[in-house]
Coordinates of C-alpha atoms in Angstrom, one line a residue:
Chain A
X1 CA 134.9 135.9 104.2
X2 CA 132.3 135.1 101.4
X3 CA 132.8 136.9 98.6
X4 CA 129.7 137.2 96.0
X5 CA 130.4 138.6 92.3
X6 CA 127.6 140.4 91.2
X7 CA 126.2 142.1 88.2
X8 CA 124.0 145.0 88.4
X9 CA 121.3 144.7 86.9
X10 CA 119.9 140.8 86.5
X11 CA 119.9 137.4 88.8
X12 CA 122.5 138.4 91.6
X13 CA 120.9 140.2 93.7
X14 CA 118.7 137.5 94.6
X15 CA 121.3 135.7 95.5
X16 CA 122.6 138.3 97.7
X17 CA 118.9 138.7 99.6
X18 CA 119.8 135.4 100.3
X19 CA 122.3 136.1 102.3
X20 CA 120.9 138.7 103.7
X21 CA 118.3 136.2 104.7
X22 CA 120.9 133.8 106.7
X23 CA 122.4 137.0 108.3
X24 CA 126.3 136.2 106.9
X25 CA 128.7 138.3 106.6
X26 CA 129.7 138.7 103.1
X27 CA 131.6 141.1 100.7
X28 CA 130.0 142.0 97.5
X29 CA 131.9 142.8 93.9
X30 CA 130.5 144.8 91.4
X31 CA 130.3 144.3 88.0
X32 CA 128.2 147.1 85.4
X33 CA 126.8 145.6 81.9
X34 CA 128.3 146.5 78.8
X35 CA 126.6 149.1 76.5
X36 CA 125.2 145.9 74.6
X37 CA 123.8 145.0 78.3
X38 CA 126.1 142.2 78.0
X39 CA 128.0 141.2 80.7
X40 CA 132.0 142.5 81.2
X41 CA 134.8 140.0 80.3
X42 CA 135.8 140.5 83.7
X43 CA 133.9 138.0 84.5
X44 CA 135.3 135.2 82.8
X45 CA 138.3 135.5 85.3
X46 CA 135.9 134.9 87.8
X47 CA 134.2 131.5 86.1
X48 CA 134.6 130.7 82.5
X49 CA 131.1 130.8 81.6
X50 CA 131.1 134.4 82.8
X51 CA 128.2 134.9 84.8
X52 CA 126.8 136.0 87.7
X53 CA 126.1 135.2 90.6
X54 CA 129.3 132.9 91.7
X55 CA 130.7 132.8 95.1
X56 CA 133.7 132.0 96.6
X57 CA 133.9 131.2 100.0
X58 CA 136.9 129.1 101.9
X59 CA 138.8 128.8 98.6
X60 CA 136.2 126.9 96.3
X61 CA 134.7 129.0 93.5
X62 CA 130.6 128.2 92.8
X63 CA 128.1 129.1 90.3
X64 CA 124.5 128.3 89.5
X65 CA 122.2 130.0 91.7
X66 CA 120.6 126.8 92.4
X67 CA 124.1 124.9 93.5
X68 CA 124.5 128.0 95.2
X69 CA 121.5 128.3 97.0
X70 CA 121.9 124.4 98.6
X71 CA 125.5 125.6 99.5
X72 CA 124.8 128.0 101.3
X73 CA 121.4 126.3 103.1
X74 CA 123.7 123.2 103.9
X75 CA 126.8 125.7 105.2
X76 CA 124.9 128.1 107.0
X77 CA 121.4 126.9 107.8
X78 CA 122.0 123.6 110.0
X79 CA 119.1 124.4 112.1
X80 CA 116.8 124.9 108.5
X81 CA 115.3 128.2 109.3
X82 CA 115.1 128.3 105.3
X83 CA 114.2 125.0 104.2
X84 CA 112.8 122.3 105.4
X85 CA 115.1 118.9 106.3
X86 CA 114.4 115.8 104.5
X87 CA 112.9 114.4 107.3
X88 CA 109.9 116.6 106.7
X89 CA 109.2 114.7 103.8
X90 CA 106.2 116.4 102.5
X91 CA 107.5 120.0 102.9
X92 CA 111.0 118.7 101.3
X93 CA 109.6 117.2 98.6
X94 CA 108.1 120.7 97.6
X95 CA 111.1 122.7 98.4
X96 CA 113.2 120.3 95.9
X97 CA 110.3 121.0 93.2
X98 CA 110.3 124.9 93.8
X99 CA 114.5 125.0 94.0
X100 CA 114.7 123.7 90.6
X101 CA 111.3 124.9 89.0
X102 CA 112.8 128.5 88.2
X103 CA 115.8 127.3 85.9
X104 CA 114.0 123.8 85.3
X105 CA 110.5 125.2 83.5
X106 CA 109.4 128.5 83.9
X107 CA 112.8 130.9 83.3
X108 CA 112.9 129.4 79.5
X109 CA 109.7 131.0 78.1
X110 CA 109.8 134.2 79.8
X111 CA 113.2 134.3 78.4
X112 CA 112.0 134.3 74.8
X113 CA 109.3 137.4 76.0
X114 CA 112.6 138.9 77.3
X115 CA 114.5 138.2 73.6
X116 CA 111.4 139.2 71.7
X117 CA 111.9 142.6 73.2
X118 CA 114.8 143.6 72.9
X119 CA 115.7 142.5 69.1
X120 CA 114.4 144.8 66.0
X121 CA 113.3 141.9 63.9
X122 CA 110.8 140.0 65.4
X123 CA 110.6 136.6 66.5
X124 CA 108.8 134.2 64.2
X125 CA 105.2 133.4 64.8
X126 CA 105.3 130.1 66.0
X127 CA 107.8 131.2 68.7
X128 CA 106.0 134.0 70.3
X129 CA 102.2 131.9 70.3
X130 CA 104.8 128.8 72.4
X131 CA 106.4 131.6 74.2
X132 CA 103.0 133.4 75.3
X133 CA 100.9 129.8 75.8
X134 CA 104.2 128.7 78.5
X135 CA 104.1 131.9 80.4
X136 CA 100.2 132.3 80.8
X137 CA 100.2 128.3 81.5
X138 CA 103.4 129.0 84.3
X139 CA 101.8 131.9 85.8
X140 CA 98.8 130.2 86.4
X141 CA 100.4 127.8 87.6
X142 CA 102.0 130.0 90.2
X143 CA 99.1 131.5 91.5
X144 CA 97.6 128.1 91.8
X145 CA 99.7 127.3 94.1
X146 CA 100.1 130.3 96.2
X147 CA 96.0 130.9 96.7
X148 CA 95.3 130.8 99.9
X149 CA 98.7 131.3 101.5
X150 CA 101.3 134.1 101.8
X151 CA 104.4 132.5 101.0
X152 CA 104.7 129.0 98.6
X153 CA 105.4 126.7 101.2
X154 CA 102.7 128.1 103.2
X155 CA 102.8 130.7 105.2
X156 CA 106.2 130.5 106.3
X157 CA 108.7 132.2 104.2
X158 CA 111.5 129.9 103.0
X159 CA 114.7 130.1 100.3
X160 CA 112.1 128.9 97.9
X161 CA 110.5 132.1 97.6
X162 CA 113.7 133.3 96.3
X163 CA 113.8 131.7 93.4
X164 CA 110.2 131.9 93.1
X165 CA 110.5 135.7 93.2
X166 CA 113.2 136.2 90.6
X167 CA 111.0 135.0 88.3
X168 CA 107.5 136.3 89.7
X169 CA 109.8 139.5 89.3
X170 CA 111.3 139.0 86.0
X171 CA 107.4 138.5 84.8
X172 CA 106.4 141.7 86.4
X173 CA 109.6 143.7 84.2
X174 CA 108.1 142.2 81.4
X175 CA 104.4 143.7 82.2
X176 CA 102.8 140.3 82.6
X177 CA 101.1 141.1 85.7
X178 CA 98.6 143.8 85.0
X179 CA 96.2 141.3 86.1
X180 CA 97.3 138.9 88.2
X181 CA 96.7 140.1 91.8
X182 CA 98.1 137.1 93.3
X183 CA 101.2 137.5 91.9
X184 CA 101.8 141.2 92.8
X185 CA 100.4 141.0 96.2
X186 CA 103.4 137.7 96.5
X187 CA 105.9 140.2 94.8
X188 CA 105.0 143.1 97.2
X189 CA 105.0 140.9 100.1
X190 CA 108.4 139.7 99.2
X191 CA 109.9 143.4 98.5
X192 CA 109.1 144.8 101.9
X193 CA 111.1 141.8 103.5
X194 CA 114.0 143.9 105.5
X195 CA 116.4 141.4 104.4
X196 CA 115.0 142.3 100.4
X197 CA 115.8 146.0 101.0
X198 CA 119.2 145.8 102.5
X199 CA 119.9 143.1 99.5
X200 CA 118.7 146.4 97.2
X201 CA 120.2 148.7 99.0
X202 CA 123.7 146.8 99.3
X203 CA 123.9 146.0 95.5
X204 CA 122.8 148.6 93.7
X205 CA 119.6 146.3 92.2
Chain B
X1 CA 106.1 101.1 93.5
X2 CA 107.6 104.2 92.2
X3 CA 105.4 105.4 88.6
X4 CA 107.5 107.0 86.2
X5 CA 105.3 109.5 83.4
X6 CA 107.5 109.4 80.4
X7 CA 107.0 111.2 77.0
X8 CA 108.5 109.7 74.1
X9 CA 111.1 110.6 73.1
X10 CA 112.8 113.3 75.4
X11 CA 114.8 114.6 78.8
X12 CA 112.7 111.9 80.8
X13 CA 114.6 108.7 79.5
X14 CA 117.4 110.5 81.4
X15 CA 115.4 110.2 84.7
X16 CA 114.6 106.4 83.6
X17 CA 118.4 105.7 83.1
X18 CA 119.0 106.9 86.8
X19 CA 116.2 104.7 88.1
X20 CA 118.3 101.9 86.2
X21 CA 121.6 103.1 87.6
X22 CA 119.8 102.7 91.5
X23 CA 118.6 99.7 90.4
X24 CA 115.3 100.1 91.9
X25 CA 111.8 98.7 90.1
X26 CA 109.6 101.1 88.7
X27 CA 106.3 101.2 86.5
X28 CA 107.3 103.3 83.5
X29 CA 103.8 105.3 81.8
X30 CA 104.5 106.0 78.5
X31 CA 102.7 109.0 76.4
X32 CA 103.6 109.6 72.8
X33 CA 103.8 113.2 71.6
X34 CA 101.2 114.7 69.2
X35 CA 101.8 115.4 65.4
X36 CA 102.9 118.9 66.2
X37 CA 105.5 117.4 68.5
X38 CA 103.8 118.6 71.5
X39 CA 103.3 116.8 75.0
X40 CA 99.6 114.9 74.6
X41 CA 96.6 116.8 76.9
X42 CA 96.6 113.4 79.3
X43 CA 100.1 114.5 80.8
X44 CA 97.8 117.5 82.3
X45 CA 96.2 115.1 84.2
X46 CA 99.4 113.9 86.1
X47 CA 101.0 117.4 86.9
X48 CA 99.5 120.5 86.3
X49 CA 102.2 121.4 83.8
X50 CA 101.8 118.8 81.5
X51 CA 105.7 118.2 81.1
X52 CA 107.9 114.7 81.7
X53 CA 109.5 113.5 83.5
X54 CA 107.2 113.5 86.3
X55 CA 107.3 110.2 89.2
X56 CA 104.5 109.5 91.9
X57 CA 106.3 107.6 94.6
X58 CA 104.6 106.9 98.2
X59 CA 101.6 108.8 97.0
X60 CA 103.7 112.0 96.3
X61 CA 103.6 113.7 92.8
X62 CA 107.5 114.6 92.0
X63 CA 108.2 117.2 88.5
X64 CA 111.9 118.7 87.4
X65 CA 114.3 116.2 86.5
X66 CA 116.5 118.1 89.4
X67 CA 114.6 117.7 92.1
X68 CA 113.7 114.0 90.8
X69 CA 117.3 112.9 90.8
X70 CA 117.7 114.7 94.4
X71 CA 115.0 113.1 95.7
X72 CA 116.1 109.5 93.9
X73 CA 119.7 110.2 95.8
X74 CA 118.3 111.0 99.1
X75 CA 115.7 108.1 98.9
X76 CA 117.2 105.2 97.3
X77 CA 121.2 105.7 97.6
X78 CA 121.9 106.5 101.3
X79 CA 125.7 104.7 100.6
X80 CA 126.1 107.2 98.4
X81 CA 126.9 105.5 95.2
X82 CA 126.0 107.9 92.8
X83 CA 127.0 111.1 94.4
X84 CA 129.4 112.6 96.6
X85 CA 128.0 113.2 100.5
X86 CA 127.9 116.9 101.7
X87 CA 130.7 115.6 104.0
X88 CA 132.9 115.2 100.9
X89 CA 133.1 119.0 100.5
X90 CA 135.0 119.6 97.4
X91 CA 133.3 116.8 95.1
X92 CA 129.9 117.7 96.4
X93 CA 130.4 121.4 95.6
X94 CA 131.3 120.2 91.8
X95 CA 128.5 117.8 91.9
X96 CA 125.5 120.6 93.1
X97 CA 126.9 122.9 90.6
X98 CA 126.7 120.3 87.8
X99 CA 123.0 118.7 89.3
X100 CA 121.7 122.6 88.5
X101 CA 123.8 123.3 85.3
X102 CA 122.1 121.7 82.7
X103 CA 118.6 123.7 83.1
X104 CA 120.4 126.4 85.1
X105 CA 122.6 127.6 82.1
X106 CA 122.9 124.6 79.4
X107 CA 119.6 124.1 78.4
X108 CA 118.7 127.5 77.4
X109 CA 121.0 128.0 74.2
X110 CA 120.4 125.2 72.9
X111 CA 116.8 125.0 73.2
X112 CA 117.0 128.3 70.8
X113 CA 118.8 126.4 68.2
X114 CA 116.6 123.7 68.5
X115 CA 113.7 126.1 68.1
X116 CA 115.2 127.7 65.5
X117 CA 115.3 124.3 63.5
X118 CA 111.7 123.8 63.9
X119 CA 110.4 127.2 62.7
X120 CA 110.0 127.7 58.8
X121 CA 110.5 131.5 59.9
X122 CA 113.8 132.4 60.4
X123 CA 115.0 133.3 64.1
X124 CA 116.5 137.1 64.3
X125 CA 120.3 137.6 63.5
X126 CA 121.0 138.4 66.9
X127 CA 119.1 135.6 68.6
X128 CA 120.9 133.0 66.4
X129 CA 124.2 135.3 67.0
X130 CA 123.5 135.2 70.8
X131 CA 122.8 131.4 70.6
X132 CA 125.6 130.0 68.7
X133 CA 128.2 132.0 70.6
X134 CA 126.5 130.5 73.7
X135 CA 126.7 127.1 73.1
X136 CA 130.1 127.1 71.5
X137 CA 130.8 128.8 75.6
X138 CA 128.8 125.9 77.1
X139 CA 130.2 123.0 74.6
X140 CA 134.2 124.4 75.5
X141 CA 133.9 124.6 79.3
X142 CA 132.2 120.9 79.1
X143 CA 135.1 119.9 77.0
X144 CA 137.7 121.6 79.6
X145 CA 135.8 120.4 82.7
X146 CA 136.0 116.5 81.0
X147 CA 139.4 116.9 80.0
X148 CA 141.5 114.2 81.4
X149 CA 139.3 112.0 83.5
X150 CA 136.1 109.7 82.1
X151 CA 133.3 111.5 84.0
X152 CA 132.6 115.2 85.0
X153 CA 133.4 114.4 88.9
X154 CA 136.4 112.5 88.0
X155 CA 137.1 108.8 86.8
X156 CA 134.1 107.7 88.2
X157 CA 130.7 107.8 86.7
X158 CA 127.7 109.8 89.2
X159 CA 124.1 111.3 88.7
X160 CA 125.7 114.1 87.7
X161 CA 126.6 112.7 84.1
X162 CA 122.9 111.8 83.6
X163 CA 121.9 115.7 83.2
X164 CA 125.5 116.7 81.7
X165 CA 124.8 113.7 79.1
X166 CA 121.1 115.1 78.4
X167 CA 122.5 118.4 77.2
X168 CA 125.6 116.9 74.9
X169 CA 122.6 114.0 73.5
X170 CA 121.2 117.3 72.6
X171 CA 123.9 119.0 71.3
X172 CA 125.1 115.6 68.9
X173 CA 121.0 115.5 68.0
X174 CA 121.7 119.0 66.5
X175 CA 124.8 118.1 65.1
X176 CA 127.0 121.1 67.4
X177 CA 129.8 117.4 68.1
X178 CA 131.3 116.9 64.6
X179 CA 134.6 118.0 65.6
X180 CA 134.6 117.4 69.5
X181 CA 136.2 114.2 70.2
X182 CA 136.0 114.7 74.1
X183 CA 132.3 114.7 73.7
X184 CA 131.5 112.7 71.8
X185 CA 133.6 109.9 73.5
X186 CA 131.9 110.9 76.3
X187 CA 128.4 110.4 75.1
X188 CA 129.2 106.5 73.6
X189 CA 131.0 106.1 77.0
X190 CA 127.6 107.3 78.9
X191 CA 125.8 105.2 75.9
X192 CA 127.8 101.9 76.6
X193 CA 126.4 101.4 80.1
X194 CA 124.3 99.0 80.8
X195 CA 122.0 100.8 82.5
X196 CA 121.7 103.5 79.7
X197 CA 120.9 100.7 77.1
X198 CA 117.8 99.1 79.4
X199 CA 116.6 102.6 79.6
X200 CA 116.4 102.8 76.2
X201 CA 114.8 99.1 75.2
X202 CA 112.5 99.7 78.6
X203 CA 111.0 103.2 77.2
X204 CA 111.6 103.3 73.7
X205 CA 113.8 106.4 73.5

C-alpha cells in the first residue's frame, strides 16, 4: 500500500486531499515539528532533504509535491477525472502552467511574508517593499483568473486546485485576504470538498 | 513559429538551451532588465506576470520554465530523446522529481542569499542561518545524487539537467562551488555542449 510521510502542520496535507481526491487507499505517517517548528531528523531517513510530503509506493521513494502530484495523476487517474490529457490541448496547456505556478512564482514571495514574521529582527527594507509588490501582483493575478468561474480550470474542479489552494491558503494564514473576496469564496469552496475534510480529519491538519 | 520572451540575463537562457537541445527553430524576443535590475514594464504586456521565460507557440501563451520544458517534451520529442517515457517507470519517477526540484525546493535558499547580496541592509541572523544550512543540504544531496555517473539520470544527458544546471549556474554565480569538484565539473560538462554554447551567442546570456 502507499505510504505518505507527513508533517503536521505545513504542505502535506494537501498532498494527502489528493488522495483523498483519487479515492486510494493509502497509510499515513506522522511526523510533529520541533519546538523551533523545524522539521524532526526523522525525516532525513525518509529522504535526505528531509521534507515532507514524500511517498513511497511499490518500492520507489518520491518527493516534490509537484513530481508527486503527476505520479500519482499518471498511476491512478488513467481516465483523467483530475486533469486533463494532452490531447485537450488547451485545457492541458493550463493545467501544466497551474501545476508548476505554486513552487515556480508565487510560493517564493509569500515565503519572505512568512520569514518576516516569524524572525525578531526585521527584514531589510528593500526586501519587504519586493516581498509585498510580488504577493499583491500574484494575488491579483489569482483572482484574475478565477473571476467568473468556481474552480481555475473552470468550473470543474481539477488537481490544479490543489496546488492553487496551498497557496491561496498559505496567503489567507498570513492575513492577506481581508479583502479579497474572490480568493476566500475559492478557499471556502475548496474546504467544504468531502475529500478536503477527510484529508483534515485523517492528518491532523 | 514558436516565440521565445527572454530577459537578459537570467533562468530563461535555460529554456533557450532546451529549444537548442530539440533542435527546433524559434524567434527569440529579447528585453533587457532596468537599472534596478528589475524585469522592464513591456514583459507585462506578454504575461500578466511580467517574468521570463514565457513562449507563445500555436497562438498559446506558455509561463514557468516547468511547464515550458513539459510542454517542449510532449510537443517536440515524441521519441523521447530528452526524457524518460512514463513507461520507463523508475527513470521517469527520478526525472518528475528532478523537472519539479529546482523551483520546488532549490530555488528558494538560494534566492535568499542572492537577496541578501543585493540589500545594503543586512538579512536577519536567522534568515542567513536558515539559508546557508539550506543550501549546503541542497548543494550535498546534488553532489550525492551526481556521484558516479555524468548526468543526474545517469550517464546520459536529459531535460532534466537543464533546471538542475540553472540552480548550480546559480550557486557558482554566488560563489557556494569553490570546493565542489562534482559540481563544478558538472556545470563545464553542461557548459561544453553545443547546444548550451548557441544558447548563449543566440541570447546573449
Amino acid at each position: 500500500m502507499l505510504t505518505i510521510h507527513h508533517l503536521v502542520i505545513g504542505r502535506s496535507v494537501f498532498t494527502v486531499w489528493l488522495l483523498e481526491e483519487l479515492g486510494i487507499e493509502y497509510q499515513l505517517e506522522p511526523y510533529h515539528r520541533l519546538e523551533t517548528r523545524r522539521a524532526p531528523p526523522e525525516l532525513r531517513e525518509v529522504h535526505p532533504l528531509g521534507k515532507s510530503p514524500v511517498i513511497v509506493d511499490e518500492g520507489r521513494t518520491i518527493a516534490e509535491s509537484g513530481a508527486i502530484a503527476t505520479y500519482l495523476l499518471e498511476t491512478y487517474d488513467p481516465e483523467h477525472r483530475l486533469s486533463p490529457p494532452p490531447s485537450d490541448r488547451d485545457r492541458w496547456v493550463q493545467f501544466i502552467q497551474w501545476l508548476h505556478y505554486p513552487e515556480g512564482s508565487a510560493f517564493a514571495p509569500l515565503s519572505l511574508v512568512l520569514l518576516s514574521a516569524s524572525t525578531p529582527e526585521p527584514m531589510p527594507q528593500l526586501v519587504r517593499d519586493f516581498a509585498s509588490g510580488e504577493v499583491t501582483l500574484h494575488l491579483d493575478f489569482i483572482e484574475a483568473a478565477l473571476q467568473g468561474h468556481d474552480y481555475i480550470l473552470g468550473n470543474e474542479f481539477s488537481a490544479a486546485d490543489i496546488g492553487l489552494g496551498y497557496i491561496v491558503a498559505l496567503a489567507a494564514r498570513l492575513k492577506l485576504l481581508e479583502t479579497r473576496a474572490v480568493l476566500t469564496d475559492y478557499l471556502s469552496r475548496l474546504q467544504q470538498r468531502p475529500a478536503f475534510q477527510r484529508a483534515h480529519e485523517r492528518s491532523g491538519g
